[in-house]
Amino acid sequence: MIEAINEALDIKLREDPDVIVMGEDVGYFGGVFRATAGLQEKHGKTRVFDTPISECGIIGVAVGMGAYGLRPVPEIQFADYIYPGLDQLISEAARLRYRSAGDYISPMTVRSPFGGGIFGGQTHSQSPEAIFTHVSGLKTVIPSTPYDAKGLLISCIEDNDPVIFFEPKRIYNGPFSGYYDKPVEPWKRFDESIVPEGHYKIPLGKARHVTQGEELTVLTYGTMVHVAEAVCREKGVEADILDLRTLVPLDIEAIEESVKKTGKCLIVHEATRTSGFGAELSALVTERCFYHLEAPVERVTGFDTPYPHSLEWAYFPGPVRIGEAIDKMMAG
Amino acid sequence: MADRPEEAAGKGVNKPSLSLHVPEPTYRPGDPVDFAHIVVPEAGAQARPDEACEAIETSDLCYDLIRVLGDDNKAHGPWDPKLDPDTLRTMLHNFAMTRAFDERMFRGQRQGKTSFYMKCTGEEATSISAAMALASDDMIFPSYRQQGILIARGYPMIEMINQIYSNKGDKLKGRQLPIMYSSREHSFFSISGNLATQTPQAVGWAMASAIKRDSRIAATWVGEGSTAEGDFHSACTFATVYNAPVILNVINNQWAISSFSGFAGAERTTFAARALGYGLAGLRVDGNDPLAVYAAERWAANRARANAGPTLIEHFTYRAEGHSTSDDPSGYRSAQEREEWPLGDPVMRLKNHLIEIGEWDEDRQEALDKECVDHVKAVTKEAEKNGILGHGLHHPFKTMFEDVFEELPWHLKEQSEQAIRERETKFPEGRPNS
């Protein structure tokens, strides 16, 4: 997935002289996850550069660059460290088009590694997507495969609205079934890792059908797509798994169609439960598919605690927690 | 804990005990005012270093006060920008127009025509004179007290009033609090209510201009109170790191609503001196001296345009009026402060200078003031035809949902339909004027 992201950035830097890549350690060194490796050498120091350690500054100057007419792609090293930039994202980037009635826009794409499962402890594991989905004017996008990562990132960079692009770092190098004691299989053994060369786009606001099934709808995104898929396969449940890909704008049509078909809806995310994005999904499904539901909507999520270090696998919404929810729903 | 000397001696406590210093302004309501402690250096006594100098060479100027106009109403010293009389008269015209505009809009708020207004009385030079030293396409990232820049740049006054009244003519479609203007055409960035956010944005704009090998520079305005925000620190850091072609104007008007400048750190240093720690050039200027403000801004603009680096300018001035229409300064400061302020009034100082050099007189001033009042009155009447706040002449409901994103997503379409339904339920016969 890292290579796919790198390719997307490389293509947009080549195609559009207004694209700028910046962030802590992204320049000479190529990023702590190698997402920007080689880009500075190829495109020059004024297109790809290192910044001071200041998330408020990184997002703030990106708003100014967008007002000038550039298309900045700032990186926040970990989603856990995006908070110093929140005022600039929420009060400025998200509202600029609205408050100026289109005089100024903020066409930036904030890339940031997110999610747990890597013994990252409290400040290298968080999934703060619900903070952003709650903000009018921001789009939130989360890929789960290399193919999607490249196509979605190109779409984000070309989009004229500010986008938060969260990269699930647990699956940078290969998908994750949730069985943390098994070795990770690299992406190259999976079909989704086949990434076409050159420019292609995946539209924002469109979910991906991971598997088709009649028994149960699973709404999920990021790392949890792979965990949910593995559990459904083991359980022998014919699930309609939707990888949402874009949380805002949401593919409500795909969700309604699926839940009306299956009558059951399971929501899975890594983020904490209370006021998480799952709550919005559950409310939408209940409002729109109430007479089709054969069981209460279930949410499998992280617990309402800070992300622990030693108890990571007790915290992570893995196969046991998802399996129990599926058993309960299928019995009902 | 044994490393405390007193403890090692077996005494165990600090003597004297620690005490917290909470700053307190010199004068509160009812106090007589004496500003003798404010050092007002002689006009013309400040050296003018080369525009491309090292930042450190501006050290002395960070603790001094650049002044051009003396008590004799003449221009003095190396900072005299030597402006021609026409330019000076244009500046005076912009001053008078801004003051007339402020008076009328303040009254408009009191008459219930709008919800809110903020005057810039006493600070006209810090915006108008500064902006006149820039090119018309240099990008301005203002705070909320630089309305004079729009007037100086020829922004149509009717658009300002439409915005203040949030009426059907308002280009911002009634979305923004009054005075939060925006004009791309006049290189005036959209004003935000969140303080100091515009400062790193100005730096980013300037970085973009440098990335594109453009010749335009950026300038931002921020109050001394807002320099305490983290964004200001980010702006100074990024400006220096990338040698961004930007000017950071700090308007030190002594007051942040009810908090005196001591709460932003003014008791122990100047705001200009902040520049030195970042490696920025710093200038401290008499903000009520229109010529000094013009000269300092021009110096910084030339420096930025020559790739010689960013500049922080502290404009030392006084907020003569309340913070806003929602504020009553008699609750926290002495009413005498305004009269006793040692740097005078920028409008009077420019007027007296023009008279001194034989390019103006009291009759012309009277005529100018009347012309401005009449103009503002006429434009206000014209704007009121588009409606005043709360009288129904606003933009259609659907516009509330537009421009959140470039395209309307499904959930906003649904909510837009809901709002229109609610309106029909509320006014089944339709509401006149809306």
Short mmCIF file of C-alpha atoms in Angstrom, two decimals, chain A residues 56-245:
data_model
loop_
_atom_site.label_atom_id
_atom_site.label_comp_id
_atom_site.label_asym_id
_atom_site.label_seq_id
_atom_site.Cartn_x
_atom_site.Cartn_y
_atom_site.Cartn_z
CA CYS A 56 -0.91 23.84 13.40
CA GLY A 57 1.71 25.41 11.16
CA ILE A 58 1.57 22.63 8.56
CA ILE A 59 -2.21 22.85 8.14
CA GLY A 60 -2.20 26.65 8.50
CA VAL A 61 0.31 27.23 5.70
CA ALA A 62 -1.53 24.65 3.58
CA VAL A 63 -4.71 26.76 3.90
CA GLY A 64 -2.73 29.80 2.72
CA MET A 65 -1.20 27.83 -0.17
CA GLY A 66 -4.68 26.68 -1.20
CA ALA A 67 -5.90 30.30 -1.13
CA TYR A 68 -3.03 31.17 -3.50
CA GLY A 69 -4.06 28.41 -5.88
CA LEU A 70 -1.81 25.51 -5.00
CA ARG A 71 -3.01 22.01 -4.18
CA PRO A 72 -1.10 21.07 -1.01
CA VAL A 73 -0.84 17.49 0.24
CA PRO A 74 0.38 17.85 3.82
CA GLU A 75 1.28 14.79 5.85
CA ILE A 76 0.60 14.47 9.58
CA GLN A 77 3.01 11.80 10.78
CA PHE A 78 0.42 10.00 12.93
CA ALA A 79 -3.32 10.72 13.17
CA ASP A 80 -2.75 10.87 16.94
CA TYR A 81 -0.83 14.12 16.31
CA ILE A 82 -3.36 15.86 14.13
CA TYR A 83 -4.98 17.63 17.10
CA PRO A 84 -2.71 20.71 17.18
CA GLY A 85 -3.91 21.29 13.59
CA LEU A 86 -7.61 20.92 14.41
CA ASP A 87 -8.40 24.64 14.68
CA GLN A 88 -6.95 25.19 11.23
CA LEU A 89 -8.84 22.17 9.85
CA ILE A 90 -12.20 22.76 11.55
CA SER A 91 -12.37 26.55 11.75
CA GLU A 92 -10.50 27.36 8.57
CA ALA A 93 -10.05 24.67 5.88
CA ALA A 94 -13.52 23.20 6.35
CA ARG A 95 -15.34 26.54 6.31
CA LEU A 96 -13.33 28.61 3.89
CA ARG A 97 -15.49 27.98 0.81
CA TYR A 98 -18.68 28.50 2.80
CA ARG A 99 -17.73 31.63 4.69
CA SER A 100 -16.25 33.34 1.62
CA ALA A 101 -19.11 32.16 -0.65
CA GLY A 102 -16.57 30.52 -2.93
CA ASP A 103 -14.09 33.43 -3.01
CA TYR A 104 -11.46 31.13 -1.52
CA ILE A 105 -11.24 27.34 -1.36
CA SER A 106 -9.03 24.88 0.45
CA PRO A 107 -8.25 22.03 -1.94
CA MET A 108 -5.86 20.21 0.40
CA THR A 109 -5.50 16.52 1.11
CA VAL A 110 -4.22 15.76 4.59
CA ARG A 111 -2.59 12.32 4.58
CA SER A 112 -2.13 10.63 7.92
CA PRO A 113 -1.36 7.08 9.08
CA PHE A 114 -4.04 5.90 11.53
CA GLY A 115 -5.36 2.89 13.44
CA GLY A 116 -3.82 0.34 15.76
CA GLY A 117 -2.69 -3.23 15.83
CA ILE A 118 0.99 -2.37 15.81
CA PHE A 119 1.73 -1.99 19.54
CA GLY A 120 1.63 1.75 19.04
CA GLY A 121 0.22 2.46 22.47
CA GLN A 122 -1.85 5.53 23.17
CA THR A 123 -0.34 7.93 20.69
CA HIS A 124 0.42 5.80 17.63
CA SER A 125 -2.84 3.85 17.32
CA GLN A 126 -5.81 6.16 17.39
CA SER A 127 -8.68 6.25 14.92
CA PRO A 128 -10.06 9.80 15.19
CA GLU A 129 -12.24 9.72 12.03
CA ALA A 130 -15.44 10.65 13.92
CA ILE A 131 -13.92 14.00 14.89
CA PHE A 132 -13.70 14.83 11.20
CA THR A 133 -16.94 13.30 9.96
CA HIS A 134 -18.69 15.60 12.47
CA VAL A 135 -17.26 18.69 10.76
CA SER A 136 -19.29 20.25 7.93
CA GLY A 137 -17.08 20.89 4.94
CA LEU A 138 -14.53 18.09 5.37
CA LYS A 139 -14.43 14.84 3.44
CA THR A 140 -13.03 11.75 5.12
CA VAL A 141 -11.54 8.91 3.08
CA ILE A 142 -10.01 5.62 4.26
CA PRO A 143 -8.61 3.02 1.82
CA SER A 144 -8.19 -0.67 2.63
CA THR A 145 -6.23 -1.98 -0.37
CA PRO A 146 -3.28 -0.78 -2.47
CA TYR A 147 -5.53 -0.49 -5.54
CA ASP A 148 -7.98 1.73 -3.67
CA ALA A 149 -5.24 3.70 -1.92
CA LYS A 150 -3.82 4.91 -5.21
CA GLY A 151 -7.12 5.57 -6.96
CA LEU A 152 -8.70 7.26 -3.96
CA LEU A 153 -5.65 9.40 -3.20
CA ILE A 154 -5.56 10.71 -6.78
CA SER A 155 -9.26 11.55 -6.51
CA CYS A 156 -8.66 13.34 -3.18
CA ILE A 157 -5.81 15.44 -4.56
CA GLU A 158 -7.94 16.42 -7.57
CA ASP A 159 -10.96 17.19 -5.38
CA ASN A 160 -11.57 20.88 -4.66
CA ASP A 161 -12.67 20.26 -1.07
CA PRO A 162 -10.41 19.58 1.93
CA VAL A 163 -10.01 15.85 2.46
CA ILE A 164 -8.73 13.86 5.43
CA PHE A 165 -7.07 10.76 3.98
CA PHE A 166 -6.44 8.22 6.73
CA GLU A 167 -4.05 5.40 5.85
CA PRO A 168 -4.45 2.28 8.03
CA LYS A 169 -0.80 1.69 8.92
CA ARG A 170 -1.47 -1.89 10.12
CA ILE A 171 -2.06 -2.85 6.49
CA TYR A 172 0.67 -0.74 4.86
CA ASN A 173 2.61 -3.93 4.06
CA GLY A 174 -0.08 -6.58 3.90
CA PRO A 175 -3.71 -7.29 4.87
CA PHE A 176 -4.48 -8.26 8.47
CA SER A 177 -6.91 -11.02 9.41
CA GLY A 178 -7.00 -10.11 13.07
CA TYR A 179 -4.91 -13.11 14.05
CA TYR A 180 -1.96 -11.22 15.44
CA ASP A 181 0.00 -14.39 16.19
CA LYS A 182 0.13 -15.39 12.51
CA PRO A 183 2.78 -13.87 10.24
CA VAL A 184 1.67 -11.07 7.95
CA GLU A 185 1.37 -12.08 4.33
CA PRO A 186 2.68 -9.37 2.02
CA TRP A 187 0.31 -7.57 -0.35
CA LYS A 188 1.87 -9.13 -3.41
CA ARG A 189 0.07 -12.41 -2.69
CA PHE A 190 -3.34 -10.73 -3.02
CA ASP A 191 -5.27 -9.57 -6.07
CA GLU A 192 -6.03 -6.15 -4.54
CA SER A 193 -2.33 -5.43 -4.63
CA ILE A 194 -2.35 -5.33 -8.40
CA VAL A 195 -2.07 -1.62 -9.04
CA PRO A 196 -2.24 -0.40 -12.63
CA GLU A 197 0.49 1.93 -13.73
CA GLY A 198 -0.32 5.57 -14.36
CA HIS A 199 -3.34 7.69 -13.58
CA TYR A 200 -6.66 6.17 -12.49
CA LYS A 201 -9.32 7.32 -10.07
CA ILE A 202 -11.80 5.79 -7.69
CA PRO A 203 -14.72 8.17 -7.13
CA LEU A 204 -15.25 9.56 -3.63
CA GLY A 205 -18.55 8.65 -2.03
CA LYS A 206 -18.70 5.13 -3.50
CA ALA A 207 -18.45 2.01 -1.35
CA ARG A 208 -16.79 -1.22 -2.50
CA HIS A 209 -18.49 -4.61 -2.31
CA VAL A 210 -15.88 -6.85 -0.68
CA THR A 211 -18.12 -9.92 -0.75
CA GLN A 212 -21.73 -10.41 -1.88
CA GLY A 213 -24.12 -12.25 0.40
CA GLU A 214 -27.74 -12.53 1.47
CA GLU A 215 -27.44 -13.25 5.18
CA LEU A 216 -25.85 -10.21 6.77
CA THR A 217 -24.62 -6.73 5.86
CA VAL A 218 -21.27 -5.66 7.32
CA LEU A 219 -20.41 -1.95 7.16
CA THR A 220 -16.72 -1.30 7.76
CA TYR A 221 -13.56 0.40 6.49
CA GLY A 222 -9.78 0.37 6.81
CA THR A 223 -8.02 -2.51 8.54
CA MET A 224 -11.32 -3.91 9.80
CA VAL A 225 -12.43 -4.77 6.27
CA HIS A 226 -9.91 -7.60 6.26
CA VAL A 227 -10.67 -8.75 9.79
CA ALA A 228 -14.42 -8.81 9.14
CA GLU A 229 -13.91 -10.68 5.89
CA ALA A 230 -11.77 -13.34 7.60
CA VAL A 231 -14.33 -13.85 10.38
CA CYS A 232 -17.27 -14.15 7.98
CA ARG A 233 -15.34 -16.67 5.93
CA GLU A 234 -14.53 -18.77 9.00
CA LYS A 235 -18.10 -18.62 10.25
CA GLY A 236 -19.40 -19.61 6.84
CA VAL A 237 -21.72 -16.61 6.84
CA GLU A 238 -22.70 -15.30 3.43
CA ALA A 239 -22.15 -11.67 4.23
CA ASP A 240 -22.58 -8.58 2.11
CA ILE A 241 -19.45 -6.76 3.21
CA LEU A 242 -19.26 -3.10 2.26
CA ASP A 243 -15.94 -1.31 2.48
CA LEU A 244 -17.27 2.25 2.80
CA ARG A 245 -14.00 3.86 1.55
#
